[in-house]
């Protein structure tokens, strides 16, 4: 039988070291090869912490426990966390690409964009001619002018940097893209461009995507499955079905709020989902 699992997370908990506040609470879920998973949660519910933990870039002020395994059923299996131990692995860096919520985190402030893009492509072992073509492809696909290459990150807007980070992730064609609210800094046109680029990627069926957002519309547009979190706990994990009428489903309730008042922000109040 073909191996289809790409990531297994078991009993993952994360606590703030100082206060012992629980940020992620005993999360267990799996992601299949080429699955697009939307991680839906209100602000402050642990989306970024979850993505950073599975990228092994969890801040030192947090302590994680549980099991995180990539490619579990293959000879390339990589256990990045076992109980309380975090393992490092250079191999994994080439398989995963992280798009942070704040794109300035993705770039070195004191290097010009051209240098940084080339460096990343060199680290990923692309030849000189491949690098030139890939940078051209990045600019075209994100509709960015060539002049950005001569600029430092601080000279570019948040939206432009976000498009650079996403464009770079897309041309690297990693096995897994982990994206934290990738379109939140973008205007409507660029948001649509990015979502459509992800859709193109999905059609090629070569990439797995974990995408954190609070917007059910983005998840409905792109994803196969949704994992809903509230205060670090899993409250729903199911396949996307826009025709679903199950009134107990949080996804159904989110769609209703979105259709009624257009709000993408939500929270739980007395166990009920309300807009915020
Ligand atoms: N570096 C850190 N040090 C200590 N606690 C942290 C740190 N980062 C996050 N936390 C804790 O984790 C909680 C969840 O934060 P996180 O950024 O993961 O949520 P989020 O769902 O991504 O929020 P948002 O949608 O606003 O980005 C915070 O309220 C905070 O208590």
Coordinates of C-alpha atoms and ligand atoms in Angstrom, one line a residue:
X1 CA 0.0 0.0 0.0
X2 CA 1.3 3.5 -0.8
X3 CA 2.4 5.6 2.1
X4 CA 0.2 8.7 2.3
X5 CA 0.9 10.3 5.7
X6 CA 3.2 13.4 5.7
X7 CA 2.9 14.5 9.3
X8 CA 1.7 13.0 12.5
X9 CA 1.2 15.1 15.6
X10 CA 0.4 13.2 18.8
X11 CA -0.6 14.6 22.2
X12 CA 1.2 17.8 21.5
X13 CA 1.1 20.3 24.4
X14 CA 2.9 23.6 24.7
X15 CA 3.2 25.7 27.9
X16 CA 4.5 29.1 28.7
X17 CA 7.6 28.4 30.9
X18 CA 7.2 31.5 33.1
X19 CA 3.5 31.2 33.9
X20 CA 2.9 27.6 33.0
X21 CA -0.1 28.8 30.9
X22 CA -1.1 26.1 28.4
X23 CA -1.0 27.4 24.9
X24 CA -1.6 24.1 23.0
X25 CA -3.5 21.4 24.8
X26 CA -3.0 17.8 23.9
X27 CA -3.4 18.1 20.1
X28 CA -3.5 15.0 18.0
X29 CA -4.0 15.1 14.2
X30 CA -2.5 13.8 10.9
X31 CA -1.9 15.3 7.5
X32 CA -1.8 13.3 4.3
X33 CA 0.4 13.8 1.3
X34 CA -0.9 16.6 -0.9
X35 CA -3.6 17.5 1.6
X36 CA -4.4 21.2 2.1
X37 CA -5.2 21.7 5.8
X38 CA -6.7 24.9 7.1
X39 CA -6.0 25.6 10.8
X40 CA -8.9 27.8 11.9
X41 CA -8.7 29.6 15.2
X42 CA -9.6 33.0 16.8
X43 CA -6.7 35.4 17.6
X44 CA -4.5 34.2 20.4
X45 CA -5.6 30.5 20.2
X46 CA -2.2 29.1 19.3
X47 CA -2.1 29.0 15.5
X48 CA 1.3 30.5 15.2
X49 CA 2.6 28.5 18.2
X50 CA 1.4 25.3 16.5
X51 CA 3.1 26.1 13.2
X52 CA 6.3 27.2 14.8
X53 CA 6.4 24.1 16.9
X54 CA 6.0 21.8 13.9
X55 CA 8.7 23.9 12.1
X56 CA 11.0 23.5 15.2
X57 CA 11.2 27.2 15.6
X58 CA 9.1 27.4 18.8
X59 CA 10.4 30.3 21.0
X60 CA 12.5 29.3 24.0
X61 CA 10.0 30.9 26.4
X62 CA 7.7 28.0 25.5
X63 CA 8.0 24.3 26.4
X64 CA 6.6 21.6 24.1
X65 CA 5.9 17.9 24.7
X66 CA 4.4 15.2 22.6
X67 CA 5.3 13.5 19.3
X68 CA 5.8 15.1 15.9
X69 CA 6.9 13.0 13.0
X70 CA 7.3 13.8 9.3
X71 CA 7.0 11.1 6.6
X72 CA 6.2 8.5 9.3
X73 CA 5.8 5.5 7.0
X74 CA 8.8 5.9 4.8
X75 CA 12.6 5.3 5.1
X76 CA 12.9 9.1 5.3
X77 CA 10.9 9.2 8.5
X78 CA 12.0 12.2 10.7
X79 CA 11.0 12.5 14.3
X80 CA 11.4 16.1 15.3
X81 CA 10.0 15.8 18.7
X82 CA 9.6 12.9 21.1
X83 CA 8.2 13.4 24.6
X84 CA 10.1 16.4 25.8
X85 CA 13.1 16.3 23.4
X86 CA 13.3 18.3 20.2
X87 CA 15.5 16.8 17.5
X88 CA 17.3 18.8 14.9
X89 CA 17.6 17.7 11.3
X90 CA 19.2 19.5 8.4
X91 CA 17.4 17.3 5.9
X92 CA 14.0 18.6 7.0
X93 CA 14.8 22.2 6.2
X94 CA 14.9 21.4 2.5
X95 CA 11.5 19.7 2.6
X96 CA 9.6 22.4 4.5
X97 CA 9.0 26.1 3.7
X98 CA 7.6 28.4 6.3
X99 CA 5.8 31.6 5.4
X100 CA 5.6 33.7 8.6
X101 CA 2.7 36.0 9.4
X102 CA 5.0 39.0 9.4
X103 CA 7.1 38.6 6.3
X104 CA 9.9 40.8 7.6
X105 CA 10.8 37.8 9.8
X106 CA 11.6 35.9 6.6
X107 CA 14.3 38.3 5.5
X108 CA 17.6 39.7 6.8
X109 CA 17.2 43.5 7.3
X110 CA 20.8 44.3 6.3
X111 CA 21.0 42.4 2.9
X112 CA 19.5 43.4 -0.4
X113 CA 16.6 41.3 -1.7
X114 CA 18.6 40.0 -4.7
X115 CA 21.4 38.7 -2.4
X116 CA 18.9 37.0 0.0
X117 CA 16.9 35.4 -2.8
X118 CA 20.1 34.1 -4.5
X119 CA 21.4 32.8 -1.1
X120 CA 18.2 30.8 -0.4
X121 CA 18.3 29.3 -3.9
X122 CA 22.0 28.5 -3.5
X123 CA 21.3 26.7 -0.2
X124 CA 18.7 24.7 -2.0
X125 CA 21.4 23.7 -4.5
X126 CA 20.1 25.4 -7.7
X127 CA 22.6 26.3 -10.4
X128 CA 23.4 29.9 -11.4
X129 CA 21.2 29.8 -14.5
X130 CA 18.4 28.1 -12.6
X131 CA 18.6 30.8 -9.9
X132 CA 18.3 33.6 -12.5
X133 CA 15.2 32.0 -14.1
X134 CA 13.6 31.2 -10.8
X135 CA 14.0 34.8 -9.6
X136 CA 12.4 36.0 -12.9
X137 CA 9.6 33.5 -12.4
X138 CA 9.0 34.8 -8.8
X139 CA 8.8 38.4 -10.0
X140 CA 6.4 37.5 -12.8
X141 CA 4.1 35.3 -10.7
X142 CA 3.8 37.8 -7.9
X143 CA 3.6 40.8 -10.4
X144 CA 6.6 42.5 -8.7
X145 CA 8.9 45.0 -10.4
X146 CA 12.6 44.1 -10.9
X147 CA 13.5 47.2 -8.9
X148 CA 12.7 45.4 -5.6
X149 CA 15.8 43.3 -6.1
X150 CA 18.0 46.3 -5.4
X151 CA 16.2 47.2 -2.2
X152 CA 16.6 46.3 1.5
X153 CA 13.6 44.7 3.2
X154 CA 12.9 47.9 5.2
X155 CA 12.5 49.8 1.9
X156 CA 9.6 47.6 0.9
X157 CA 6.0 47.5 2.2
X158 CA 4.7 44.6 4.3
X159 CA 2.5 43.5 1.4
X160 CA 5.5 43.4 -1.1
X161 CA 7.6 41.5 1.4
X162 CA 4.7 39.1 1.9
X163 CA 4.5 38.5 -1.8
X164 CA 8.3 38.0 -2.0
X165 CA 8.1 35.4 0.8
X166 CA 5.2 33.6 -0.8
X167 CA 6.7 33.7 -4.3
X168 CA 9.9 32.3 -2.9
X169 CA 8.1 29.5 -1.1
X170 CA 6.2 28.6 -4.4
X171 CA 9.3 28.5 -6.6
X172 CA 11.2 26.3 -4.2
X173 CA 8.4 23.7 -4.6
X174 CA 9.0 22.1 -1.2
X175 CA 7.1 19.0 -0.1
X176 CA 5.3 20.9 2.7
X177 CA 4.4 24.6 2.9
X178 CA 3.5 25.9 6.3
X179 CA 1.8 29.3 6.0
X180 CA 0.7 31.6 8.9
X181 CA -2.1 33.9 7.7
X182 CA -0.2 34.5 4.5
X183 CA -2.7 36.9 2.9
X184 CA -3.5 39.1 5.9
X185 CA -1.2 41.9 4.9
X186 CA -2.4 42.0 1.3
X187 CA -5.0 44.0 -0.6
X188 CA -7.9 42.2 -2.4
X189 CA -6.1 41.9 -5.8
X190 CA -3.0 40.5 -4.3
X191 CA -4.9 38.2 -1.9
X192 CA -6.7 36.7 -4.9
X193 CA -3.4 36.3 -6.7
X194 CA -1.8 34.4 -3.8
X195 CA -4.8 32.2 -3.2
X196 CA -4.9 31.3 -6.9
X197 CA -1.2 30.5 -6.9
X198 CA -1.9 28.1 -4.0
X199 CA -4.7 26.6 -6.1
X200 CA -2.4 26.1 -9.0
X201 CA 0.0 24.3 -6.7
X202 CA -2.9 22.1 -5.5
X203 CA -3.7 21.2 -9.1
X204 CA -0.1 20.0 -9.5
X205 CA -0.7 17.7 -6.6
X206 CA 2.9 17.8 -5.4
X207 CA 2.6 19.8 -2.2
X208 CA 1.1 19.6 1.2
X209 CA -0.1 22.9 2.7
X210 CA -0.8 23.8 6.3
X211 CA -2.4 27.2 6.4
X212 CA -3.4 29.1 9.6
X213 CA -6.2 31.6 9.3
X214 CA -9.4 32.8 11.0
X215 CA -11.2 33.1 7.7
X216 CA -13.5 30.3 6.8
X217 CA -13.8 31.7 3.2
X218 CA -10.0 31.1 2.6
X219 CA -10.3 27.5 4.0
X220 CA -13.4 26.8 1.8
X221 CA -11.6 28.2 -1.3
X222 CA -8.4 26.2 -0.8
X223 CA -8.5 23.4 1.7
X224 CA -9.5 19.8 1.8
X225 CA -9.8 19.6 5.6
X226 CA -10.0 22.0 8.5
X227 CA -8.7 21.8 12.0
X228 CA -10.5 24.2 14.4
X229 CA -8.8 25.3 17.6
X230 CA -10.0 27.3 20.5
X231 CA -7.7 28.2 23.3
X232 CA -5.2 25.7 22.0
X233 CA -7.7 22.8 22.0
X234 CA -8.9 20.9 19.0
X235 CA -12.7 21.4 18.8
X236 CA -13.3 20.1 15.3
X237 CA -11.3 18.3 12.5
X238 CA -13.2 17.4 9.4
X239 CA -13.3 17.3 5.6
X240 CA -14.5 20.5 3.9
X241 CA -18.0 20.2 2.7
X242 CA -19.6 23.5 1.8
X243 CA -23.0 21.8 1.6
X244 CA -22.7 20.6 5.2
X245 CA -25.8 21.5 7.3
X246 CA -24.8 19.9 10.6
X247 CA -25.8 22.7 13.0
X248 CA -23.4 21.5 15.7
X249 CA -20.4 22.0 13.3
X250 CA -18.2 25.0 14.0
X251 CA -17.4 25.3 10.3
X252 CA -21.1 25.5 9.5
X253 CA -21.6 28.2 12.2
X254 CA -18.6 30.1 10.8
X255 CA -20.0 30.1 7.3
X256 CA -23.3 31.3 8.7
X257 CA -21.7 34.2 10.5
X258 CA -19.6 35.1 7.4
X259 CA -22.7 35.0 5.1
X260 CA -24.8 37.0 7.5
X261 CA -22.5 39.8 8.6
X262 CA -19.4 39.3 6.5
X263 CA -17.2 38.9 9.7
X264 CA -14.3 36.6 9.5
X265 CA -13.4 37.1 13.2
X266 CA -15.0 34.8 15.7
X267 CA -14.7 33.5 19.2
X268 CA -16.5 31.1 21.6
X269 CA -18.7 32.6 24.2
X270 CA -20.4 30.3 26.7
X271 CA -19.6 27.4 24.3
X272 CA -21.3 29.2 21.4
X273 CA -19.5 30.6 18.4
X274 CA -20.1 34.4 18.0
X275 CA -18.5 37.0 15.8
X276 CA -16.0 39.4 17.3
Ligands
LIG1 N1 7.1 33.8 22.5 C1 6.2 33.5 23.4 N2 6.4 33.5 24.7 C2 5.5 33.3 25.6 N3 4.2 33.0 25.3 C3 3.9 33.0 24.0 C4 4.8 33.3 23.0 N4 4.2 33.2 21.8 C5 2.9 32.9 22.1 N5 2.7 32.8 23.4 C6 1.4 32.5 24.1 O1 0.7 31.7 23.1 C7 -0.7 32.3 23.0 C8 -1.1 32.0 21.6 O2 -0.4 32.8 20.7 P1 -0.3 32.5 19.1 O3 0.5 33.7 18.5 O4 0.2 31.2 18.9 O5 -1.9 32.6 18.7 P2 -2.5 32.9 17.3 O6 -3.7 32.1 17.2 O7 -1.5 32.7 16.2 O8 -2.9 34.4 17.4 P3 -3.0 35.5 16.2 O9 -4.1 35.1 15.3 O10 -3.3 36.8 16.9 O11 -1.7 35.6 15.5 C9 -0.5 33.8 23.4 O12 -1.6 34.3 23.9 C10 0.6 33.7 24.4 O13 0.0 33.4 25.7

